[in-house]
PDB file of C-alpha atoms in Angstrom:
ATOM      1  CA  UNK A   1     -16.369  28.452  -1.986  1.00 49.00           C
ATOM      2  CA  UNK A   2     -16.849  25.471   0.731  1.00 52.00           C
ATOM      3  CA  UNK A   3     -20.286  24.343   1.459  1.00 57.00           C
ATOM      4  CA  UNK A   4     -20.904  24.879   5.118  1.00 63.00           C
ATOM      5  CA  UNK A   5     -21.581  20.992   5.203  1.00 64.00           C
ATOM      6  CA  UNK A   6     -18.132  20.633   4.084  1.00 53.00           C
ATOM      7  CA  UNK A   7     -16.913  22.904   6.835  1.00 57.00           C
ATOM      8  CA  UNK A   8     -19.021  21.369   9.473  1.00 66.00           C
ATOM      9  CA  UNK A   9     -17.719  17.957   8.729  1.00 58.00           C
ATOM     10  CA  UNK A  10     -13.690  19.251   8.655  1.00 55.00           C
ATOM     11  CA  UNK A  11     -14.051  20.912  12.073  1.00 60.00           C
ATOM     12  CA  UNK A  12     -15.914  17.672  13.644  1.00 60.00           C
ATOM     13  CA  UNK A  13     -13.023  15.434  11.868  1.00 56.00           C
ATOM     14  CA  UNK A  14     -10.508  17.518  13.245  1.00 57.00           C
ATOM     15  CA  UNK A  15     -12.128  17.671  17.120  1.00 60.00           C
ATOM     16  CA  UNK A  16     -12.370  13.351  16.355  1.00 58.00           C
ATOM     17  CA  UNK A  17      -8.876  13.339  15.518  1.00 53.00           C
ATOM     18  CA  UNK A  18      -7.530  15.388  18.415  1.00 55.00           C
ATOM     19  CA  UNK A  19      -9.635  13.720  20.762  1.00 55.00           C
ATOM     20  CA  UNK A  20      -7.632  10.589  19.671  1.00 51.00           C
ATOM     21  CA  UNK A  21      -4.495  12.221  20.910  1.00 60.00           C
ATOM     22  CA  UNK A  22      -2.887   9.025  18.892  1.00 82.00           C
ATOM     23  CA  UNK A  23      -2.185  11.019  15.574  1.00 93.00           C
ATOM     24  CA  UNK A  24       1.090  10.455  14.454  1.00 94.00           C
ATOM     25  CA  UNK A  25       2.790  13.982  14.098  1.00 94.00           C
ATOM     26  CA  UNK A  26       3.105  13.219  10.115  1.00 95.00           C
ATOM     27  CA  UNK A  27      -0.328  12.927   9.392  1.00 93.00           C
ATOM     28  CA  UNK A  28      -1.007  16.564  10.776  1.00 91.00           C
ATOM     29  CA  UNK A  29       2.057  18.173   9.585  1.00 92.00           C
ATOM     30  CA  UNK A  30       3.008  18.054   6.094  1.00 89.00           C
ATOM     31  CA  UNK A  31       6.708  19.474   5.581  1.00 94.00           C
ATOM     32  CA  UNK A  32       7.392  16.610   8.514  1.00 96.00           C
ATOM     33  CA  UNK A  33       5.601  13.940   6.336  1.00 94.00           C
ATOM     34  CA  UNK A  34       7.394  15.089   3.195  1.00 94.00           C
ATOM     35  CA  UNK A  35      10.580  14.909   5.277  1.00 97.00           C
ATOM     36  CA  UNK A  36       9.793  11.891   6.644  1.00 97.00           C
ATOM     37  CA  UNK A  37       9.252  10.801   3.092  1.00 95.00           C
ATOM     38  CA  UNK A  38      12.171  11.363   1.083  1.00 97.00           C
ATOM     39  CA  UNK A  39      14.252   9.759   3.947  1.00 97.00           C
ATOM     40  CA  UNK A  40      12.296   6.522   2.787  1.00 96.00           C
ATOM     41  CA  UNK A  41      12.977   7.328  -0.749  1.00 96.00           C
ATOM     42  CA  UNK A  42      16.759   7.989  -0.303  1.00 96.00           C
ATOM     43  CA  UNK A  43      17.039   5.143   2.634  1.00 96.00           C
ATOM     44  CA  UNK A  44      14.766   2.756   1.749  1.00 95.00           C
ATOM     45  CA  UNK A  45      13.958   2.900  -1.708  1.00 95.00           C
ATOM     46  CA  UNK A  46      10.335   4.005  -1.368  1.00 96.00           C
ATOM     47  CA  UNK A  47       8.815   3.843  -4.948  1.00 96.00           C
ATOM     48  CA  UNK A  48       8.115   3.622  -7.868  1.00 95.00           C
ATOM     49  CA  UNK A  49       7.381   6.859  -8.711  1.00 92.00           C
ATOM     50  CA  UNK A  50       4.406   6.047 -10.788  1.00 92.00           C
ATOM     51  CA  UNK A  51       2.956   2.803  -9.512  1.00 93.00           C
ATOM     52  CA  UNK A  52       0.925   3.144 -12.757  1.00 91.00           C
ATOM     53  CA  UNK A  53       3.899   2.863 -15.123  1.00 95.00           C
ATOM     54  CA  UNK A  54       4.391  -1.167 -13.909  1.00 95.00           C
ATOM     55  CA  UNK A  55       2.163  -2.901 -16.507  1.00 94.00           C
ATOM     56  CA  UNK A  56       4.221  -0.310 -19.359  1.00 95.00           C
ATOM     57  CA  UNK A  57       7.374  -1.775 -18.130  1.00 95.00           C
ATOM     58  CA  UNK A  58       8.978   1.525 -17.045  1.00 97.00           C
ATOM     59  CA  UNK A  59       9.072   0.601 -13.492  1.00 96.00           C
ATOM     60  CA  UNK A  60      10.957  -2.329 -14.286  1.00 97.00           C
ATOM     61  CA  UNK A  61      14.761  -1.557 -13.144  1.00 97.00           C
ATOM     62  CA  UNK A  62      13.363  -0.435 -10.158  1.00 97.00           C
ATOM     63  CA  UNK A  63      11.623  -3.957  -9.418  1.00 97.00           C
ATOM     64  CA  UNK A  64      14.829  -5.514 -10.538  1.00 97.00           C
ATOM     65  CA  UNK A  65      16.626  -3.777  -8.095  1.00 96.00           C
ATOM     66  CA  UNK A  66      13.818  -4.761  -5.297  1.00 96.00           C
ATOM     67  CA  UNK A  67      13.666  -8.200  -6.600  1.00 97.00           C
ATOM     68  CA  UNK A  68      17.650  -8.411  -6.296  1.00 97.00           C
ATOM     69  CA  UNK A  69      17.343  -7.079  -2.650  1.00 95.00           C
ATOM     70  CA  UNK A  70      15.172  -9.603  -1.444  1.00 95.00           C
ATOM     71  CA  UNK A  71      16.276 -12.205  -3.422  1.00 96.00           C
ATOM     72  CA  UNK A  72      13.412 -13.341  -5.375  1.00 97.00           C
ATOM     73  CA  UNK A  73      11.989 -12.799  -9.012  1.00 97.00           C
ATOM     74  CA  UNK A  74      10.515  -9.240 -10.460  1.00 96.00           C
ATOM     75  CA  UNK A  75       7.396 -11.327 -10.436  1.00 96.00           C
ATOM     76  CA  UNK A  76       7.354 -11.581  -6.581  1.00 96.00           C
ATOM     77  CA  UNK A  77       8.906  -8.630  -5.505  1.00 96.00           C
ATOM     78  CA  UNK A  78       5.936  -6.869  -7.368  1.00 96.00           C
ATOM     79  CA  UNK A  79       3.597  -8.250  -5.062  1.00 95.00           C
ATOM     80  CA  UNK A  80       5.297  -6.561  -1.942  1.00 96.00           C
ATOM     81  CA  UNK A  81       3.388  -3.824  -1.764  1.00 95.00           C
ATOM     82  CA  UNK A  82       3.275  -1.218   0.853  1.00 95.00           C
ATOM     83  CA  UNK A  83      -0.742  -2.245   0.953  1.00 93.00           C
ATOM     84  CA  UNK A  84       0.054  -5.617   2.062  1.00 94.00           C
ATOM     85  CA  UNK A  85       3.158  -4.821   4.428  1.00 94.00           C
ATOM     86  CA  UNK A  86       2.721  -5.333   8.245  1.00 94.00           C
ATOM     87  CA  UNK A  87       3.837  -1.559   8.533  1.00 95.00           C
ATOM     88  CA  UNK A  88       0.823  -0.233   6.291  1.00 95.00           C
ATOM     89  CA  UNK A  89      -1.700   1.050   8.762  1.00 94.00           C
ATOM     90  CA  UNK A  90      -4.945   1.543   7.585  1.00 92.00           C
ATOM     91  CA  UNK A  91      -7.260   1.895  10.684  1.00 93.00           C
ATOM     92  CA  UNK A  92     -10.392   3.868  10.754  1.00 91.00           C
ATOM     93  CA  UNK A  93      -8.136   6.128  13.671  1.00 91.00           C
ATOM     94  CA  UNK A  94      -5.384   6.241  11.400  1.00 91.00           C
ATOM     95  CA  UNK A  95      -7.889   7.043   7.990  1.00 90.00           C
ATOM     96  CA  UNK A  96      -9.538   9.750  10.403  1.00 90.00           C
ATOM     97  CA  UNK A  97      -5.751  11.705  11.111  1.00 91.00           C
ATOM     98  CA  UNK A  98      -4.833  11.580   7.552  1.00 89.00           C
ATOM     99  CA  UNK A  99      -7.829  13.156   6.384  1.00 87.00           C
ATOM    100  CA  UNK A 100      -7.948  15.909   9.052  1.00 86.00           C
ATOM    101  CA  UNK A 101      -4.124  16.472   8.527  1.00 85.00           C
ATOM    102  CA  UNK A 102      -5.129  16.961   4.714  1.00 80.00           C
ATOM    103  CA  UNK A 103      -7.277  19.775   5.608  1.00 72.00           C
ATOM    104  CA  UNK A 104      -9.812  21.756   3.414  1.00 61.00           C
ATOM    105  CA  UNK A 105      -7.289  21.579   0.471  1.00 60.00           C
ATOM    106  CA  UNK A 106      -9.455  19.668  -2.201  1.00 57.00           C
ATOM    107  CA  UNK A 107     -11.057  16.598  -0.944  1.00 59.00           C
ATOM    108  CA  UNK A 108      -9.239  14.739   1.633  1.00 55.00           C
ATOM    109  CA  UNK A 109     -12.143  11.589   1.090  1.00 59.00           C
ATOM    110  CA  UNK A 110     -11.068  11.588  -2.417  1.00 58.00           C
ATOM    111  CA  UNK A 111      -7.063  11.974  -1.738  1.00 58.00           C
ATOM    112  CA  UNK A 112      -7.224   9.118   0.244  1.00 57.00           C
ATOM    113  CA  UNK A 113      -9.162   6.496  -1.350  1.00 59.00           C
ATOM    114  CA  UNK A 114      -7.254   8.079  -4.900  1.00 59.00           C
ATOM    115  CA  UNK A 115      -3.826   6.652  -3.224  1.00 68.00           C
ATOM    116  CA  UNK A 116      -5.004   4.019  -1.427  1.00 85.00           C
ATOM    117  CA  UNK A 117      -3.252   6.049   1.384  1.00 89.00           C
ATOM    118  CA  UNK A 118      -2.253   4.537   4.523  1.00 93.00           C
ATOM    119  CA  UNK A 119       0.295   5.165   7.423  1.00 95.00           C
ATOM    120  CA  UNK A 120       3.727   3.779   7.464  1.00 96.00           C
ATOM    121  CA  UNK A 121       4.463   2.743  10.728  1.00 94.00           C
ATOM    122  CA  UNK A 122       8.242   2.068   9.934  1.00 95.00           C
ATOM    123  CA  UNK A 123       8.948   5.627   8.084  1.00 96.00           C
ATOM    124  CA  UNK A 124       6.505   8.226   9.621  1.00 96.00           C
ATOM    125  CA  UNK A 125       4.600   9.256   7.013  1.00 95.00           C
ATOM    126  CA  UNK A 126       1.780   8.905   4.792  1.00 93.00           C
ATOM    127  CA  UNK A 127       2.249   6.294   2.369  1.00 92.00           C
ATOM    128  CA  UNK A 128       0.289   4.995  -0.808  1.00 92.00           C
ATOM    129  CA  UNK A 129      -0.890   1.275  -0.879  1.00 93.00           C
ATOM    130  CA  UNK A 130       1.015   0.391  -4.635  1.00 94.00           C
ATOM    131  CA  UNK A 131       4.303   1.665  -3.707  1.00 94.00           C
ATOM    132  CA  UNK A 132       7.242  -0.143  -1.521  1.00 96.00           C
ATOM    133  CA  UNK A 133      10.292  -0.125  -0.044  1.00 96.00           C
ATOM    134  CA  UNK A 134      13.328  -1.915   1.441  1.00 95.00           C
ATOM    135  CA  UNK A 135      11.534  -2.448   4.631  1.00 94.00           C
ATOM    136  CA  UNK A 136       8.669  -4.089   3.432  1.00 94.00           C
ATOM    137  CA  UNK A 137       7.978  -6.588   6.329  1.00 90.00           C
ATOM    138  CA  UNK A 138       5.834  -9.805   5.844  1.00 77.00           C
ATOM    139  CA  UNK A 139       2.955  -9.816   4.329  1.00 67.00           C
ATOM    140  CA  UNK A 140      -0.742  -8.818   5.992  1.00 54.00           C
ATOM    141  CA  UNK A 141      -3.157 -11.905   5.622  1.00 51.00           C
TER     142      UNK A 141
END
């Protein structure tokens, strides 16, 4: 059972997100988000599926294909992540949208921070900072 403080906080976040009127629909609609993410997987090679396996070599095939696409070394390709892509948005306003859209299932703050979630402007979905795709554009300073 949720605490009254948690419910009050979630209601406040929803109100703030609605007041912004700038929440991308995919931050509020899980089905749309999943459809857009699947499109990014199929059309732009969004991945790897589990970035935590990078150090083990289990993702080498993914990263080599990415390196080949960008005509660079695998080591350099592995630095080209969503978290430093110009399409990756993690403003306070967008994080509020994401948090409100996650709803009351679990702990939205933990989900956002644990996955270092942000919003991908290129593909219109919530994405994780440690992944990448073929739409990677420039490096944030």
